[in-house]
Amino acid sequence: MPERKVKNIFTDGRITEEFIASSIAKHQVKTGIGGHSIFLGQVRADVVDDKTVAAIDYTSYQDMALKQMDLIREDIFAKYELSCMHVHHSLGMVKAGEICLFVFTSSKHRRAAIEACSETVERIKAELPVWGREIFADETHQWKKNN
Amino acid sequence: MKLKIQVFGQLEEVVGQKVIEIEPGADTAELKKQLIRNYPGLGKEVFRIAVNSELISSDINLPPDAVIALLPPFSGG
């Protein structure tokens, strides 16, 4: 039975490669798993009017985001046969090239993990009250728009 | 007792603060009118209202001690 406590998905700053690798390593003991699907969101150096994004500063209405993520998690576990799902989202400053979102699903057979991961990413971007302020090299900024 | 409203994303730049206080109205329709009266810049912005961490899709009465937030379009991930 998947756990249903409200999990804190937020991390201060970037998500490190070491953390991602150790998350994978922790699943070695779960030998019922046949496939993992991993999505990594990386801050892209977008060019807007000759200015390049140097970093994104993420903020969130955390109470609501955690509640909503919990609902998404419930829906995804109800829809797909997963062994587990882990979601990590950065808060604060993340530089271009660094990882700001890590979604990791695992299942006995690969299809569930792949489809669940994809759907979770889309729902996170659509439904979580999180905002990105894109900071340019000249320290001006604009607010990110998702599509 | 004034209502405290949390303001997120680019809306914070529009109103100049993270938390604003306004006189409580009976419902969210009244709240919106008050907000635009006090902060006309909000009139040009797209945002939704959350009451007690739930997005409202149509106007509702405000429960006592309601926790209110103004949320511009999300851009996480």
PDB file of C-alpha atoms in Angstrom:
ATOM      1  CA  MET A   1       0.000   0.000   0.000  1.00  0.00           C
ATOM      2  CA  PRO A   2       1.559   3.369  -0.897  1.00  0.00           C
ATOM      3  CA  GLU A   3       2.069   5.811   1.978  1.00  0.00           C
ATOM      4  CA  ARG A   4      -0.360   8.699   2.201  1.00  0.00           C
ATOM      5  CA  LYS A   5       1.407  11.216   4.445  1.00  0.00           C
ATOM      6  CA  VAL A   6       1.761  14.697   2.983  1.00  0.00           C
ATOM      7  CA  LYS A   7       5.311  14.628   1.660  1.00  0.00           C
ATOM      8  CA  ASN A   8       7.535  17.676   1.368  1.00  0.00           C
ATOM      9  CA  ILE A   9       8.655  17.798  -2.257  1.00  0.00           C
ATOM     10  CA  PHE A  10      10.652  21.017  -1.939  1.00  0.00           C
ATOM     11  CA  THR A  11      14.445  21.337  -1.828  1.00  0.00           C
ATOM     12  CA  ASP A  12      16.379  24.577  -1.307  1.00  0.00           C
ATOM     13  CA  GLY A  13      18.348  25.301  -4.432  1.00  0.00           C
ATOM     14  CA  ARG A  14      19.318  22.856  -7.164  1.00  0.00           C
ATOM     15  CA  ILE A  15      18.819  19.128  -7.132  1.00  0.00           C
ATOM     16  CA  THR A  16      22.244  17.519  -7.282  1.00  0.00           C
ATOM     17  CA  GLU A  17      23.440  14.650  -9.430  1.00  0.00           C
ATOM     18  CA  GLU A  18      24.589  12.907  -6.257  1.00  0.00           C
ATOM     19  CA  PHE A  19      21.074  13.057  -4.842  1.00  0.00           C
ATOM     20  CA  ILE A  20      19.614  11.648  -8.043  1.00  0.00           C
ATOM     21  CA  ALA A  21      22.171   8.819  -8.089  1.00  0.00           C
ATOM     22  CA  SER A  22      21.588   7.990  -4.424  1.00  0.00           C
ATOM     23  CA  SER A  23      17.816   7.918  -5.007  1.00  0.00           C
ATOM     24  CA  ILE A  24      18.369   5.348  -7.719  1.00  0.00           C
ATOM     25  CA  ALA A  25      20.750   3.355  -5.512  1.00  0.00           C
ATOM     26  CA  LYS A  26      18.190   3.226  -2.686  1.00  0.00           C
ATOM     27  CA  HIS A  27      15.881   1.242  -4.934  1.00  0.00           C
ATOM     28  CA  GLN A  28      18.349  -1.591  -5.463  1.00  0.00           C
ATOM     29  CA  VAL A  29      16.817  -3.453  -2.531  1.00  0.00           C
ATOM     30  CA  LYS A  30      13.320  -3.218  -4.021  1.00  0.00           C
ATOM     31  CA  THR A  31      13.776  -6.238  -6.200  1.00  0.00           C
ATOM     32  CA  GLY A  32      10.150  -6.366  -7.333  1.00  0.00           C
ATOM     33  CA  ILE A  33      10.850  -3.332  -9.525  1.00  0.00           C
ATOM     34  CA  GLY A  34      11.481  -3.960 -13.228  1.00  0.00           C
ATOM     35  CA  GLY A  35      11.587  -0.403 -14.522  1.00  0.00           C
ATOM     36  CA  HIS A  36      12.216   3.177 -13.416  1.00  0.00           C
ATOM     37  CA  SER A  37      11.251   6.299 -15.303  1.00  0.00           C
ATOM     38  CA  ILE A  38      13.022   9.514 -14.465  1.00  0.00           C
ATOM     39  CA  PHE A  39      12.275  13.056 -15.576  1.00  0.00           C
ATOM     40  CA  LEU A  40      14.762  15.819 -14.873  1.00  0.00           C
ATOM     41  CA  GLY A  41      13.758  19.439 -15.443  1.00  0.00           C
ATOM     42  CA  GLN A  42      16.765  21.626 -16.129  1.00  0.00           C
ATOM     43  CA  VAL A  43      16.901  25.423 -16.160  1.00  0.00           C
ATOM     44  CA  ARG A  44      17.364  26.440 -19.772  1.00  0.00           C
ATOM     45  CA  ALA A  45      19.360  29.518 -20.816  1.00  0.00           C
ATOM     46  CA  ASP A  46      16.493  31.026 -22.824  1.00  0.00           C
ATOM     47  CA  VAL A  47      17.328  34.081 -24.903  1.00  0.00           C
ATOM     48  CA  VAL A  48      14.738  36.870 -24.720  1.00  0.00           C
ATOM     49  CA  ASP A  49      15.417  40.150 -26.590  1.00  0.00           C
ATOM     50  CA  ASP A  50      19.186  39.528 -26.581  1.00  0.00           C
ATOM     51  CA  LYS A  51      19.162  38.750 -22.860  1.00  0.00           C
ATOM     52  CA  THR A  52      20.013  35.268 -21.602  1.00  0.00           C
ATOM     53  CA  VAL A  53      18.379  33.590 -18.600  1.00  0.00           C
ATOM     54  CA  ALA A  54      21.097  33.012 -16.017  1.00  0.00           C
ATOM     55  CA  ALA A  55      18.915  31.476 -13.309  1.00  0.00           C
ATOM     56  CA  ILE A  56      15.354  30.911 -12.155  1.00  0.00           C
ATOM     57  CA  ASP A  57      14.208  31.869  -8.671  1.00  0.00           C
ATOM     58  CA  TYR A  58      11.377  29.555  -7.621  1.00  0.00           C
ATOM     59  CA  THR A  59       8.730  30.433  -5.049  1.00  0.00           C
ATOM     60  CA  SER A  60       5.628  28.561  -3.986  1.00  0.00           C
ATOM     61  CA  TYR A  61       2.432  28.728  -1.955  1.00  0.00           C
ATOM     62  CA  GLN A  62       3.754  25.731  -0.118  1.00  0.00           C
ATOM     63  CA  ASP A  63       0.739  24.689   1.973  1.00  0.00           C
ATOM     64  CA  MET A  64      -1.397  24.482  -1.105  1.00  0.00           C
ATOM     65  CA  ALA A  65       1.322  22.957  -3.286  1.00  0.00           C
ATOM     66  CA  LEU A  66       1.895  20.094  -0.868  1.00  0.00           C
ATOM     67  CA  LYS A  67      -1.836  19.412  -0.572  1.00  0.00           C
ATOM     68  CA  GLN A  68      -2.229  19.464  -4.346  1.00  0.00           C
ATOM     69  CA  MET A  69       0.814  17.217  -4.876  1.00  0.00           C
ATOM     70  CA  ASP A  70      -0.708  14.776  -2.423  1.00  0.00           C
ATOM     71  CA  LEU A  71      -3.890  14.687  -4.517  1.00  0.00           C
ATOM     72  CA  ILE A  72      -1.884  14.171  -7.704  1.00  0.00           C
ATOM     73  CA  ARG A  73       0.030  11.350  -6.024  1.00  0.00           C
ATOM     74  CA  GLU A  74      -3.236   9.671  -4.962  1.00  0.00           C
ATOM     75  CA  ASP A  75      -4.619   9.917  -8.502  1.00  0.00           C
ATOM     76  CA  ILE A  76      -1.446   8.550 -10.083  1.00  0.00           C
ATOM     77  CA  PHE A  77      -1.236   5.586  -7.692  1.00  0.00           C
ATOM     78  CA  ALA A  78      -4.907   4.837  -8.350  1.00  0.00           C
ATOM     79  CA  LYS A  79      -4.370   4.907 -12.098  1.00  0.00           C
ATOM     80  CA  TYR A  80      -1.015   3.130 -12.463  1.00  0.00           C
ATOM     81  CA  GLU A  81       0.439   0.094 -10.777  1.00  0.00           C
ATOM     82  CA  LEU A  82       3.510   1.698  -9.245  1.00  0.00           C
ATOM     83  CA  SER A  83       5.923   0.463  -6.647  1.00  0.00           C
ATOM     84  CA  CYS A  84       6.787   4.040  -5.777  1.00  0.00           C
ATOM     85  CA  MET A  85       6.953   7.639  -6.886  1.00  0.00           C
ATOM     86  CA  HIS A  86       9.278  10.404  -5.721  1.00  0.00           C
ATOM     87  CA  VAL A  87       8.980  14.071  -6.587  1.00  0.00           C
ATOM     88  CA  HIS A  88      11.498  16.796  -5.793  1.00  0.00           C
ATOM     89  CA  HIS A  89      11.114  20.463  -6.818  1.00  0.00           C
ATOM     90  CA  SER A  90      13.623  23.230  -6.180  1.00  0.00           C
ATOM     91  CA  LEU A  91      12.838  26.450  -4.340  1.00  0.00           C
ATOM     92  CA  GLY A  92      15.034  29.523  -4.487  1.00  0.00           C
ATOM     93  CA  MET A  93      17.779  30.121  -7.016  1.00  0.00           C
ATOM     94  CA  VAL A  94      18.684  27.488  -9.614  1.00  0.00           C
ATOM     95  CA  LYS A  95      21.232  28.417 -12.284  1.00  0.00           C
ATOM     96  CA  ALA A  96      20.948  27.629 -15.968  1.00  0.00           C
ATOM     97  CA  GLY A  97      22.134  24.051 -16.511  1.00  0.00           C
ATOM     98  CA  GLU A  98      21.114  22.935 -13.028  1.00  0.00           C
ATOM     99  CA  ILE A  99      18.279  20.557 -12.209  1.00  0.00           C
ATOM    100  CA  CYS A 100      15.106  22.046 -10.685  1.00  0.00           C
ATOM    101  CA  LEU A 101      12.647  19.144 -10.965  1.00  0.00           C
ATOM    102  CA  PHE A 102      13.137  15.401 -10.392  1.00  0.00           C
ATOM    103  CA  VAL A 103      10.251  12.977 -10.891  1.00  0.00           C
ATOM    104  CA  PHE A 104      11.055   9.319 -10.370  1.00  0.00           C
ATOM    105  CA  THR A 105       8.547   6.477 -10.782  1.00  0.00           C
ATOM    106  CA  SER A 106       9.105   2.740 -10.419  1.00  0.00           C
ATOM    107  CA  SER A 107       7.014  -0.264 -11.327  1.00  0.00           C
ATOM    108  CA  LYS A 108       7.174  -3.989 -11.896  1.00  0.00           C
ATOM    109  CA  HIS A 109       6.683  -3.548 -15.647  1.00  0.00           C
ATOM    110  CA  ARG A 110       7.952  -0.501 -17.493  1.00  0.00           C
ATOM    111  CA  ARG A 111       4.784   0.890 -19.072  1.00  0.00           C
ATOM    112  CA  ALA A 112       3.249   2.016 -15.760  1.00  0.00           C
ATOM    113  CA  ALA A 113       6.424   3.830 -14.683  1.00  0.00           C
ATOM    114  CA  ILE A 114       6.867   5.584 -18.035  1.00  0.00           C
ATOM    115  CA  GLU A 115       3.271   6.733 -18.347  1.00  0.00           C
ATOM    116  CA  ALA A 116       2.944   7.706 -14.682  1.00  0.00           C
ATOM    117  CA  CYS A 117       6.133   9.768 -14.837  1.00  0.00           C
ATOM    118  CA  SER A 118       4.949  11.644 -17.887  1.00  0.00           C
ATOM    119  CA  GLU A 119       1.502  12.356 -16.503  1.00  0.00           C
ATOM    120  CA  THR A 120       2.935  13.465 -13.143  1.00  0.00           C
ATOM    121  CA  VAL A 121       5.263  15.971 -14.816  1.00  0.00           C
ATOM    122  CA  GLU A 122       2.398  17.484 -16.808  1.00  0.00           C
ATOM    123  CA  ARG A 123       0.183  17.766 -13.753  1.00  0.00           C
ATOM    124  CA  ILE A 124       2.941  19.325 -11.645  1.00  0.00           C
ATOM    125  CA  LYS A 125       3.490  22.005 -14.254  1.00  0.00           C
ATOM    126  CA  ALA A 126      -0.234  22.670 -14.617  1.00  0.00           C
ATOM    127  CA  GLU A 127      -1.497  22.371 -11.065  1.00  0.00           C
ATOM    128  CA  LEU A 128       1.115  23.230  -8.473  1.00  0.00           C
ATOM    129  CA  PRO A 129       1.191  26.820  -7.180  1.00  0.00           C
ATOM    130  CA  VAL A 130       4.870  27.342  -7.978  1.00  0.00           C
ATOM    131  CA  TRP A 131       6.302  30.351  -9.813  1.00  0.00           C
ATOM    132  CA  GLY A 132       9.606  30.915 -11.581  1.00  0.00           C
ATOM    133  CA  ARG A 133      11.218  34.333 -11.846  1.00  0.00           C
ATOM    134  CA  GLU A 134      13.712  34.206 -14.740  1.00  0.00           C
ATOM    135  CA  ILE A 135      16.792  36.234 -13.902  1.00  0.00           C
ATOM    136  CA  PHE A 136      18.911  37.563 -16.731  1.00  0.00           C
ATOM    137  CA  ALA A 137      22.678  38.107 -16.690  1.00  0.00           C
ATOM    138  CA  ASP A 138      22.104  41.871 -16.291  1.00  0.00           C
ATOM    139  CA  GLU A 139      20.008  41.132 -13.145  1.00  0.00           C
ATOM    140  CA  THR A 140      16.729  42.205 -14.671  1.00  0.00           C
ATOM    141  CA  HIS A 141      14.007  39.584 -14.643  1.00  0.00           C
ATOM    142  CA  GLN A 142      10.763  38.389 -16.125  1.00  0.00           C
ATOM    143  CA  TRP A 143       8.221  35.884 -14.900  1.00  0.00           C
ATOM    144  CA  LYS A 144       8.260  32.415 -16.464  1.00  0.00           C
ATOM    145  CA  LYS A 145       5.248  31.283 -18.446  1.00  0.00           C
ATOM    146  CA  ASN A 146       4.444  27.605 -18.726  1.00  0.00           C
ATOM    147  CA  ASN A 147       2.849  26.070 -21.809  1.00  0.00           C
TER     148      ASN A 147
ATOM    149  CA  MET B   1     -10.604  42.631  11.853  1.00  0.00           C
ATOM    150  CA  LYS B   2      -8.929  43.070   8.481  1.00  0.00           C
ATOM    151  CA  LEU B   3      -8.458  40.137   6.170  1.00  0.00           C
ATOM    152  CA  LYS B   4      -4.864  39.123   5.401  1.00  0.00           C
ATOM    153  CA  ILE B   5      -4.261  38.077   1.819  1.00  0.00           C
ATOM    154  CA  GLN B   6      -1.068  36.411   0.602  1.00  0.00           C
ATOM    155  CA  VAL B   7       0.138  37.592  -2.766  1.00  0.00           C
ATOM    156  CA  PHE B   8       2.327  35.420  -4.988  1.00  0.00           C
ATOM    157  CA  GLY B   9       4.470  35.579  -8.099  1.00  0.00           C
ATOM    158  CA  GLN B  10       4.411  38.735 -10.181  1.00  0.00           C
ATOM    159  CA  LEU B  11       1.390  40.035  -8.246  1.00  0.00           C
ATOM    160  CA  GLU B  12       3.754  40.876  -5.392  1.00  0.00           C
ATOM    161  CA  GLU B  13       5.423  43.406  -7.693  1.00  0.00           C
ATOM    162  CA  VAL B  14       2.029  44.846  -8.657  1.00  0.00           C
ATOM    163  CA  VAL B  15       0.825  45.454  -5.091  1.00  0.00           C
ATOM    164  CA  GLY B  16       4.271  46.061  -3.595  1.00  0.00           C
ATOM    165  CA  GLN B  17       3.892  43.590  -0.729  1.00  0.00           C
ATOM    166  CA  LYS B  18       3.724  39.857   0.047  1.00  0.00           C
ATOM    167  CA  VAL B  19       0.711  40.247   2.339  1.00  0.00           C
ATOM    168  CA  ILE B  20      -2.045  42.815   2.007  1.00  0.00           C
ATOM    169  CA  GLU B  21      -4.844  43.657   4.388  1.00  0.00           C
ATOM    170  CA  ILE B  22      -8.294  44.699   3.397  1.00  0.00           C
ATOM    171  CA  GLU B  23     -11.676  45.071   5.030  1.00  0.00           C
ATOM    172  CA  PRO B  24     -13.461  41.737   4.868  1.00  0.00           C
ATOM    173  CA  GLY B  25     -16.396  41.527   2.502  1.00  0.00           C
ATOM    174  CA  ALA B  26     -19.092  38.884   2.603  1.00  0.00           C
ATOM    175  CA  ASP B  27     -17.905  36.983  -0.439  1.00  0.00           C
ATOM    176  CA  THR B  28     -15.180  36.697  -3.031  1.00  0.00           C
ATOM    177  CA  ALA B  29     -16.991  38.906  -5.555  1.00  0.00           C
ATOM    178  CA  GLU B  30     -16.902  41.725  -3.010  1.00  0.00           C
ATOM    179  CA  LEU B  31     -13.277  40.860  -2.243  1.00  0.00           C
ATOM    180  CA  LYS B  32     -12.276  41.223  -5.901  1.00  0.00           C
ATOM    181  CA  LYS B  33     -13.954  44.642  -6.125  1.00  0.00           C
ATOM    182  CA  GLN B  34     -12.129  45.789  -2.995  1.00  0.00           C
ATOM    183  CA  LEU B  35      -8.794  44.520  -4.292  1.00  0.00           C
ATOM    184  CA  ILE B  36      -9.076  46.346  -7.602  1.00  0.00           C
ATOM    185  CA  ARG B  37     -10.242  49.506  -5.822  1.00  0.00           C
ATOM    186  CA  ASN B  38      -7.228  49.448  -3.499  1.00  0.00           C
ATOM    187  CA  TYR B  39      -4.731  48.103  -6.061  1.00  0.00           C
ATOM    188  CA  PRO B  40      -5.841  49.184  -9.531  1.00  0.00           C
ATOM    189  CA  GLY B  41      -2.806  47.463 -11.093  1.00  0.00           C
ATOM    190  CA  LEU B  42      -4.492  44.130 -10.286  1.00  0.00           C
ATOM    191  CA  GLY B  43      -7.167  44.985 -12.825  1.00  0.00           C
ATOM    192  CA  LYS B  44      -4.699  44.235 -15.625  1.00  0.00           C
ATOM    193  CA  GLU B  45      -3.486  40.963 -14.136  1.00  0.00           C
ATOM    194  CA  VAL B  46      -4.699  37.398 -14.621  1.00  0.00           C
ATOM    195  CA  PHE B  47      -5.012  35.680 -11.256  1.00  0.00           C
ATOM    196  CA  ARG B  48      -7.113  33.248  -9.298  1.00  0.00           C
ATOM    197  CA  ILE B  49      -8.176  33.310  -5.688  1.00  0.00           C
ATOM    198  CA  ALA B  50      -7.506  30.432  -3.274  1.00  0.00           C
ATOM    199  CA  VAL B  51      -9.575  30.189  -0.102  1.00  0.00           C
ATOM    200  CA  ASN B  52      -8.130  27.846   2.528  1.00  0.00           C
ATOM    201  CA  SER B  53      -5.724  26.395  -0.065  1.00  0.00           C
ATOM    202  CA  GLU B  54      -8.426  25.622  -2.613  1.00  0.00           C
ATOM    203  CA  LEU B  55      -8.823  27.438  -5.905  1.00  0.00           C
ATOM    204  CA  ILE B  56     -12.300  28.827  -6.271  1.00  0.00           C
ATOM    205  CA  SER B  57     -13.952  28.428  -9.651  1.00  0.00           C
ATOM    206  CA  SER B  58     -16.913  30.688  -8.887  1.00  0.00           C
ATOM    207  CA  ASP B  59     -17.656  33.245  -6.202  1.00  0.00           C
ATOM    208  CA  ILE B  60     -18.244  31.902  -2.717  1.00  0.00           C
ATOM    209  CA  ASN B  61     -19.037  33.316   0.712  1.00  0.00           C
ATOM    210  CA  LEU B  62     -15.948  33.814   2.796  1.00  0.00           C
ATOM    211  CA  PRO B  63     -15.812  31.555   5.847  1.00  0.00           C
ATOM    212  CA  PRO B  64     -14.597  33.210   9.090  1.00  0.00           C
ATOM    213  CA  ASP B  65     -10.779  33.116   9.420  1.00  0.00           C
ATOM    214  CA  ALA B  66     -10.461  32.239   5.758  1.00  0.00           C
ATOM    215  CA  VAL B  67      -6.862  32.006   4.514  1.00  0.00           C
ATOM    216  CA  ILE B  68      -6.812  33.828   1.198  1.00  0.00           C
ATOM    217  CA  ALA B  69      -4.193  33.905  -1.535  1.00  0.00           C
ATOM    218  CA  LEU B  70      -3.952  35.563  -4.939  1.00  0.00           C
ATOM    219  CA  LEU B  71      -2.297  33.279  -7.459  1.00  0.00           C
ATOM    220  CA  PRO B  72      -1.045  34.275 -10.914  1.00  0.00           C
ATOM    221  CA  PRO B  73      -0.716  31.532 -13.576  1.00  0.00           C
ATOM    222  CA  PHE B  74       1.573  28.735 -12.323  1.00  0.00           C
ATOM    223  CA  SER B  75       5.024  28.320 -13.824  1.00  0.00           C
ATOM    224  CA  GLY B  76       6.693  25.546 -11.851  1.00  0.00           C
ATOM    225  CA  GLY B  77       8.783  22.688 -13.170  1.00  0.00           C
TER     226      GLY B  77
END
